[in-house]
């Protein structure tokens, strides 16, 4: 009888063990941290807090379960101090310092270990590029522009190599849970067809990963503002508060550049003189610009318009990255622009530097 009971117990225990739900535990050991630690996720451009724990002497643990391994973010201390971590159903330990969370040691996740190898390689390349960038800046400050340009070219080549390595990994590892995260680092200027081709190459098991869902939604948005489509109309307040309708602007010009920018955006401010030069040369021939600012401080926005001599019409809802026009046009990095004709048909996207001048010169001969 005892023997029968033993086997029944063993069988029951075996069923319970086999059906036990996989789970994770993230153990935090963050020296100098206090208050709460949060588990965040990026969903459709927004930060979502999924869990939290009160830290005691910098220690605490977060527990749960994931359907598929993917990137989450541990936030400790000041807002925005997020550490990306690949979480899978295992025991994961994060050890580090609150004031340099990005240096924290992460163990217990096989996917994180794989990513760390790639991350180390990318950081080596970035460090090399940073060295030449610093030297280029010093040469430029010293008045040696030729040397500065030469060094900057080397720096930019290194930074481009980082993206090349990331894209190559994505293409050659379509079933890796690391690939969606890497795609989220390099997709910013991809058109709908290019981004869609990367997503279609992914293994089916990645379809439930949040980043893949977000980027799939982005493809749909980009297709609505692709070359050949009619630019979605919108109305937004000008610098004096007067409502300005996009279609009222482009219908008055042969070609109109919808230019997304902001006073706080360094690359935007560096591109502004180029837009000014093209506008001044071709405005009388039918070229117009509508500036759409992602600013949140009106005074800074107005000052940048004045300082950079941007004499065309400007609009903004002062909602920063939540700018409604930017959302409509799937803009999540700036500078960004679209060129439309008199009917509102989109004929080009993201024209910068010489490409803008060449395009407008060719259209308005």
PDB file of C-alpha atoms in Angstrom, residues 147-337:
ATOM      1  CA  UNK A 147      42.281  68.669 -40.831  1.00  0.00           C
ATOM      2  CA  UNK A 148      38.967  68.867 -39.003  1.00  0.00           C
ATOM      3  CA  UNK A 149      37.049  67.758 -42.111  1.00  0.00           C
ATOM      4  CA  UNK A 150      39.455  64.881 -42.690  1.00  0.00           C
ATOM      5  CA  UNK A 151      39.177  63.641 -39.104  1.00  0.00           C
ATOM      6  CA  UNK A 152      35.403  64.060 -39.106  1.00  0.00           C
ATOM      7  CA  UNK A 153      35.167  61.879 -42.213  1.00  0.00           C
ATOM      8  CA  UNK A 154      37.044  59.123 -40.357  1.00  0.00           C
ATOM      9  CA  UNK A 155      34.778  59.529 -37.314  1.00  0.00           C
ATOM     10  CA  UNK A 156      31.633  59.320 -39.431  1.00  0.00           C
ATOM     11  CA  UNK A 157      32.953  56.193 -41.131  1.00  0.00           C
ATOM     12  CA  UNK A 158      33.298  54.544 -37.714  1.00  0.00           C
ATOM     13  CA  UNK A 159      29.778  55.546 -36.692  1.00  0.00           C
ATOM     14  CA  UNK A 160      28.436  54.197 -39.988  1.00  0.00           C
ATOM     15  CA  UNK A 161      30.271  50.940 -39.315  1.00  0.00           C
ATOM     16  CA  UNK A 162      28.283  50.555 -36.080  1.00  0.00           C
ATOM     17  CA  UNK A 163      25.022  50.681 -38.027  1.00  0.00           C
ATOM     18  CA  UNK A 164      26.434  48.352 -40.676  1.00  0.00           C
ATOM     19  CA  UNK A 165      27.304  45.736 -38.039  1.00  0.00           C
ATOM     20  CA  UNK A 166      23.842  46.044 -36.483  1.00  0.00           C
ATOM     21  CA  UNK A 167      22.041  45.649 -39.808  1.00  0.00           C
ATOM     22  CA  UNK A 168      24.219  42.697 -40.774  1.00  0.00           C
ATOM     23  CA  UNK A 169      23.405  40.963 -37.475  1.00  0.00           C
ATOM     24  CA  UNK A 170      19.676  41.518 -38.043  1.00  0.00           C
ATOM     25  CA  UNK A 171      19.808  40.033 -41.554  1.00  0.00           C
ATOM     26  CA  UNK A 172      21.902  37.019 -40.594  1.00  0.00           C
ATOM     27  CA  UNK A 173      20.074  36.252 -37.329  1.00  0.00           C
ATOM     28  CA  UNK A 174      16.347  36.471 -38.198  1.00  0.00           C
ATOM     29  CA  UNK A 175      15.338  34.165 -35.305  1.00  0.00           C
ATOM     30  CA  UNK A 176      17.374  35.948 -32.618  1.00  0.00           C
ATOM     31  CA  UNK A 177      15.481  37.879 -29.931  1.00  0.00           C
ATOM     32  CA  UNK A 178      18.336  40.387 -30.130  1.00  0.00           C
ATOM     33  CA  UNK A 179      17.477  41.353 -33.724  1.00  0.00           C
ATOM     34  CA  UNK A 180      14.244  43.294 -32.979  1.00  0.00           C
ATOM     35  CA  UNK A 181      16.093  45.398 -30.401  1.00  0.00           C
ATOM     36  CA  UNK A 182      18.851  46.182 -32.892  1.00  0.00           C
ATOM     37  CA  UNK A 183      16.270  47.098 -35.528  1.00  0.00           C
ATOM     38  CA  UNK A 184      14.778  49.559 -33.037  1.00  0.00           C
ATOM     39  CA  UNK A 185      18.187  51.281 -32.974  1.00  0.00           C
ATOM     40  CA  UNK A 186      18.552  51.729 -36.749  1.00  0.00           C
ATOM     41  CA  UNK A 187      15.063  52.082 -38.261  1.00  0.00           C
ATOM     42  CA  UNK A 188      14.635  55.855 -37.823  1.00  0.00           C
ATOM     43  CA  UNK A 189      15.170  56.929 -41.432  1.00  0.00           C
ATOM     44  CA  UNK A 190      13.914  53.732 -43.085  1.00  0.00           C
ATOM     45  CA  UNK A 191      11.057  54.037 -45.530  1.00  0.00           C
ATOM     46  CA  UNK A 192       8.082  51.678 -45.257  1.00  0.00           C
ATOM     47  CA  UNK A 193       9.313  49.134 -47.812  1.00  0.00           C
ATOM     48  CA  UNK A 194      12.782  48.865 -46.267  1.00  0.00           C
ATOM     49  CA  UNK A 195      11.498  48.464 -42.719  1.00  0.00           C
ATOM     50  CA  UNK A 196       8.873  45.972 -43.866  1.00  0.00           C
ATOM     51  CA  UNK A 197      11.527  43.850 -45.584  1.00  0.00           C
ATOM     52  CA  UNK A 198      13.430  43.520 -42.292  1.00  0.00           C
ATOM     53  CA  UNK A 199      10.279  42.585 -40.401  1.00  0.00           C
ATOM     54  CA  UNK A 200       9.193  40.018 -43.000  1.00  0.00           C
ATOM     55  CA  UNK A 201      12.571  38.345 -42.684  1.00  0.00           C
ATOM     56  CA  UNK A 202      12.032  37.702 -38.962  1.00  0.00           C
ATOM     57  CA  UNK A 203      11.132  34.256 -37.681  1.00  0.00           C
ATOM     58  CA  UNK A 204       7.434  33.850 -36.824  1.00  0.00           C
ATOM     59  CA  UNK A 205       8.254  33.415 -33.142  1.00  0.00           C
ATOM     60  CA  UNK A 206       9.259  37.092 -32.963  1.00  0.00           C
ATOM     61  CA  UNK A 207       5.801  38.361 -33.954  1.00  0.00           C
ATOM     62  CA  UNK A 208       4.715  38.691 -30.303  1.00  0.00           C
ATOM     63  CA  UNK A 209       7.750  40.789 -29.321  1.00  0.00           C
ATOM     64  CA  UNK A 210       6.603  44.322 -28.445  1.00  0.00           C
ATOM     65  CA  UNK A 211       9.227  46.033 -30.612  1.00  0.00           C
ATOM     66  CA  UNK A 212       8.099  44.001 -33.631  1.00  0.00           C
ATOM     67  CA  UNK A 213       4.469  44.996 -32.988  1.00  0.00           C
ATOM     68  CA  UNK A 214       5.449  48.669 -32.693  1.00  0.00           C
ATOM     69  CA  UNK A 215       7.528  48.633 -35.879  1.00  0.00           C
ATOM     70  CA  UNK A 216       4.789  46.783 -37.772  1.00  0.00           C
ATOM     71  CA  UNK A 217       2.399  49.600 -36.805  1.00  0.00           C
ATOM     72  CA  UNK A 218       4.997  52.104 -37.987  1.00  0.00           C
ATOM     73  CA  UNK A 219       5.110  50.469 -41.431  1.00  0.00           C
ATOM     74  CA  UNK A 220       1.358  51.033 -41.755  1.00  0.00           C
ATOM     75  CA  UNK A 221       1.767  54.705 -40.783  1.00  0.00           C
ATOM     76  CA  UNK A 222       4.679  55.224 -43.176  1.00  0.00           C
ATOM     77  CA  UNK A 223       2.723  53.722 -46.057  1.00  0.00           C
ATOM     78  CA  UNK A 224       0.148  56.506 -45.629  1.00  0.00           C
ATOM     79  CA  UNK A 225       2.836  59.172 -46.078  1.00  0.00           C
ATOM     80  CA  UNK A 226       4.968  57.390 -48.662  1.00  0.00           C
ATOM     81  CA  UNK A 227       6.104  58.992 -51.908  1.00  0.00           C
ATOM     82  CA  UNK A 228       3.121  59.165 -54.248  1.00  0.00           C
ATOM     83  CA  UNK A 229       0.540  59.604 -51.466  1.00  0.00           C
ATOM     84  CA  UNK A 230      -1.357  62.841 -50.783  1.00  0.00           C
ATOM     85  CA  UNK A 231       0.022  64.509 -47.662  1.00  0.00           C
ATOM     86  CA  UNK A 232      -2.496  64.232 -44.788  1.00  0.00           C
ATOM     87  CA  UNK A 233      -3.883  67.665 -44.049  1.00  0.00           C
ATOM     88  CA  UNK A 234      -3.598  69.279 -40.626  1.00  0.00           C
ATOM     89  CA  UNK A 235      -4.121  72.629 -38.949  1.00  0.00           C
ATOM     90  CA  UNK A 236      -1.754  74.018 -36.329  1.00  0.00           C
ATOM     91  CA  UNK A 237      -1.096  77.366 -34.658  1.00  0.00           C
ATOM     92  CA  UNK A 238       1.481  79.743 -36.117  1.00  0.00           C
ATOM     93  CA  UNK A 239       3.906  81.840 -34.072  1.00  0.00           C
ATOM     94  CA  UNK A 240       1.169  84.418 -33.329  1.00  0.00           C
ATOM     95  CA  UNK A 241      -1.475  81.778 -32.593  1.00  0.00           C
ATOM     96  CA  UNK A 242      -3.234  81.998 -35.963  1.00  0.00           C
ATOM     97  CA  UNK A 243      -4.434  78.603 -37.267  1.00  0.00           C
ATOM     98  CA  UNK A 244      -2.526  77.507 -40.375  1.00  0.00           C
ATOM     99  CA  UNK A 245      -3.783  74.734 -42.655  1.00  0.00           C
ATOM    100  CA  UNK A 246      -1.190  72.717 -44.546  1.00  0.00           C
ATOM    101  CA  UNK A 247      -3.230  72.557 -47.769  1.00  0.00           C
ATOM    102  CA  UNK A 248      -3.558  76.349 -47.774  1.00  0.00           C
ATOM    103  CA  UNK A 249       0.249  76.550 -47.824  1.00  0.00           C
ATOM    104  CA  UNK A 250       1.097  73.987 -50.483  1.00  0.00           C
ATOM    105  CA  UNK A 251      -1.701  75.093 -52.824  1.00  0.00           C
ATOM    106  CA  UNK A 252       0.033  78.494 -53.134  1.00  0.00           C
ATOM    107  CA  UNK A 253       3.406  77.046 -54.181  1.00  0.00           C
ATOM    108  CA  UNK A 254       4.671  74.828 -56.953  1.00  0.00           C
ATOM    109  CA  UNK A 255       6.548  72.802 -54.352  1.00  0.00           C
ATOM    110  CA  UNK A 256       6.518  72.982 -50.546  1.00  0.00           C
ATOM    111  CA  UNK A 257       8.926  71.513 -48.041  1.00  0.00           C
ATOM    112  CA  UNK A 258       7.252  70.366 -44.802  1.00  0.00           C
ATOM    113  CA  UNK A 259      10.196  70.727 -42.446  1.00  0.00           C
ATOM    114  CA  UNK A 260      10.106  69.073 -38.998  1.00  0.00           C
ATOM    115  CA  UNK A 261      12.666  70.598 -36.646  1.00  0.00           C
ATOM    116  CA  UNK A 262      13.180  72.131 -33.170  1.00  0.00           C
ATOM    117  CA  UNK A 263      15.303  74.833 -31.554  1.00  0.00           C
ATOM    118  CA  UNK A 264      16.942  72.225 -29.289  1.00  0.00           C
ATOM    119  CA  UNK A 265      17.910  69.938 -32.189  1.00  0.00           C
ATOM    120  CA  UNK A 266      21.593  70.452 -33.106  1.00  0.00           C
ATOM    121  CA  UNK A 267      21.441  68.696 -36.508  1.00  0.00           C
ATOM    122  CA  UNK A 268      18.323  70.732 -37.349  1.00  0.00           C
ATOM    123  CA  UNK A 269      20.060  74.009 -36.575  1.00  0.00           C
ATOM    124  CA  UNK A 270      23.069  72.962 -38.660  1.00  0.00           C
ATOM    125  CA  UNK A 271      20.771  72.150 -41.595  1.00  0.00           C
ATOM    126  CA  UNK A 272      18.803  75.407 -41.351  1.00  0.00           C
ATOM    127  CA  UNK A 273      21.321  77.550 -43.303  1.00  0.00           C
ATOM    128  CA  UNK A 274      21.022  75.096 -46.187  1.00  0.00           C
ATOM    129  CA  UNK A 275      17.209  75.354 -46.206  1.00  0.00           C
ATOM    130  CA  UNK A 276      17.493  79.158 -45.983  1.00  0.00           C
ATOM    131  CA  UNK A 277      19.827  79.259 -48.992  1.00  0.00           C
ATOM    132  CA  UNK A 278      17.500  77.122 -51.126  1.00  0.00           C
ATOM    133  CA  UNK A 279      14.434  79.091 -50.022  1.00  0.00           C
ATOM    134  CA  UNK A 280      16.075  82.423 -50.836  1.00  0.00           C
ATOM    135  CA  UNK A 281      17.151  81.170 -54.261  1.00  0.00           C
ATOM    136  CA  UNK A 282      13.868  79.576 -55.337  1.00  0.00           C
ATOM    137  CA  UNK A 283      11.077  81.234 -53.330  1.00  0.00           C
ATOM    138  CA  UNK A 284      10.193  83.585 -56.192  1.00  0.00           C
ATOM    139  CA  UNK A 285      10.059  80.609 -58.562  1.00  0.00           C
ATOM    140  CA  UNK A 286       7.467  78.710 -56.537  1.00  0.00           C
ATOM    141  CA  UNK A 287       9.308  77.015 -53.667  1.00  0.00           C
ATOM    142  CA  UNK A 288       7.860  77.343 -50.165  1.00  0.00           C
ATOM    143  CA  UNK A 289       8.559  75.948 -46.709  1.00  0.00           C
ATOM    144  CA  UNK A 290       6.318  75.175 -43.756  1.00  0.00           C
ATOM    145  CA  UNK A 291       8.297  74.756 -40.547  1.00  0.00           C
ATOM    146  CA  UNK A 292       6.752  72.341 -38.020  1.00  0.00           C
ATOM    147  CA  UNK A 293       8.497  72.636 -34.673  1.00  0.00           C
ATOM    148  CA  UNK A 294       8.723  69.962 -31.980  1.00  0.00           C
ATOM    149  CA  UNK A 295       9.546  72.622 -29.417  1.00  0.00           C
ATOM    150  CA  UNK A 296       7.860  72.935 -26.022  1.00  0.00           C
ATOM    151  CA  UNK A 297       9.257  76.346 -25.072  1.00  0.00           C
ATOM    152  CA  UNK A 298       7.726  79.071 -27.225  1.00  0.00           C
ATOM    153  CA  UNK A 299      10.375  81.687 -26.466  1.00  0.00           C
ATOM    154  CA  UNK A 300      13.196  79.361 -27.510  1.00  0.00           C
ATOM    155  CA  UNK A 301      11.272  78.441 -30.651  1.00  0.00           C
ATOM    156  CA  UNK A 302      10.776  82.090 -31.630  1.00  0.00           C
ATOM    157  CA  UNK A 303      14.398  82.959 -30.859  1.00  0.00           C
ATOM    158  CA  UNK A 304      15.683  80.123 -33.077  1.00  0.00           C
ATOM    159  CA  UNK A 305      13.461  81.319 -35.939  1.00  0.00           C
ATOM    160  CA  UNK A 306      14.913  84.806 -35.591  1.00  0.00           C
ATOM    161  CA  UNK A 307      18.525  83.728 -35.048  1.00  0.00           C
ATOM    162  CA  UNK A 308      18.517  81.345 -38.023  1.00  0.00           C
ATOM    163  CA  UNK A 309      16.628  83.820 -40.255  1.00  0.00           C
ATOM    164  CA  UNK A 310      13.840  81.385 -41.103  1.00  0.00           C
ATOM    165  CA  UNK A 311      11.479  83.721 -42.950  1.00  0.00           C
ATOM    166  CA  UNK A 312       8.770  81.229 -43.958  1.00  0.00           C
ATOM    167  CA  UNK A 313       5.593  80.204 -42.095  1.00  0.00           C
ATOM    168  CA  UNK A 314       6.048  78.274 -38.853  1.00  0.00           C
ATOM    169  CA  UNK A 315       3.640  76.215 -36.744  1.00  0.00           C
ATOM    170  CA  UNK A 316       3.798  74.230 -33.515  1.00  0.00           C
ATOM    171  CA  UNK A 317       1.503  72.872 -30.812  1.00  0.00           C
ATOM    172  CA  UNK A 318       4.449  73.009 -28.361  1.00  0.00           C
ATOM    173  CA  UNK A 319       3.909  69.356 -27.415  1.00  0.00           C
ATOM    174  CA  UNK A 320       7.526  68.262 -27.896  1.00  0.00           C
ATOM    175  CA  UNK A 321       7.680  64.646 -29.174  1.00  0.00           C
ATOM    176  CA  UNK A 322       3.888  64.418 -28.869  1.00  0.00           C
ATOM    177  CA  UNK A 323       3.519  66.970 -31.676  1.00  0.00           C
ATOM    178  CA  UNK A 324       0.322  65.949 -33.495  1.00  0.00           C
ATOM    179  CA  UNK A 325       1.636  66.627 -36.993  1.00  0.00           C
ATOM    180  CA  UNK A 326       4.785  64.621 -36.267  1.00  0.00           C
ATOM    181  CA  UNK A 327       2.620  61.702 -35.106  1.00  0.00           C
ATOM    182  CA  UNK A 328       0.493  61.978 -38.257  1.00  0.00           C
ATOM    183  CA  UNK A 329       3.616  61.758 -40.420  1.00  0.00           C
ATOM    184  CA  UNK A 330       5.335  59.045 -38.328  1.00  0.00           C
ATOM    185  CA  UNK A 331       8.212  61.415 -37.499  1.00  0.00           C
ATOM    186  CA  UNK A 332      10.267  60.176 -34.552  1.00  0.00           C
ATOM    187  CA  UNK A 333      13.634  61.698 -35.381  1.00  0.00           C
ATOM    188  CA  UNK A 334      14.528  65.158 -36.607  1.00  0.00           C
ATOM    189  CA  UNK A 335      15.468  66.834 -38.854  1.00  0.00           C
ATOM    190  CA  UNK A 336      12.886  65.264 -41.149  1.00  0.00           C
ATOM    191  CA  UNK A 337      11.067  66.653 -44.152  1.00  0.00           C
TER     192      UNK A 337
END
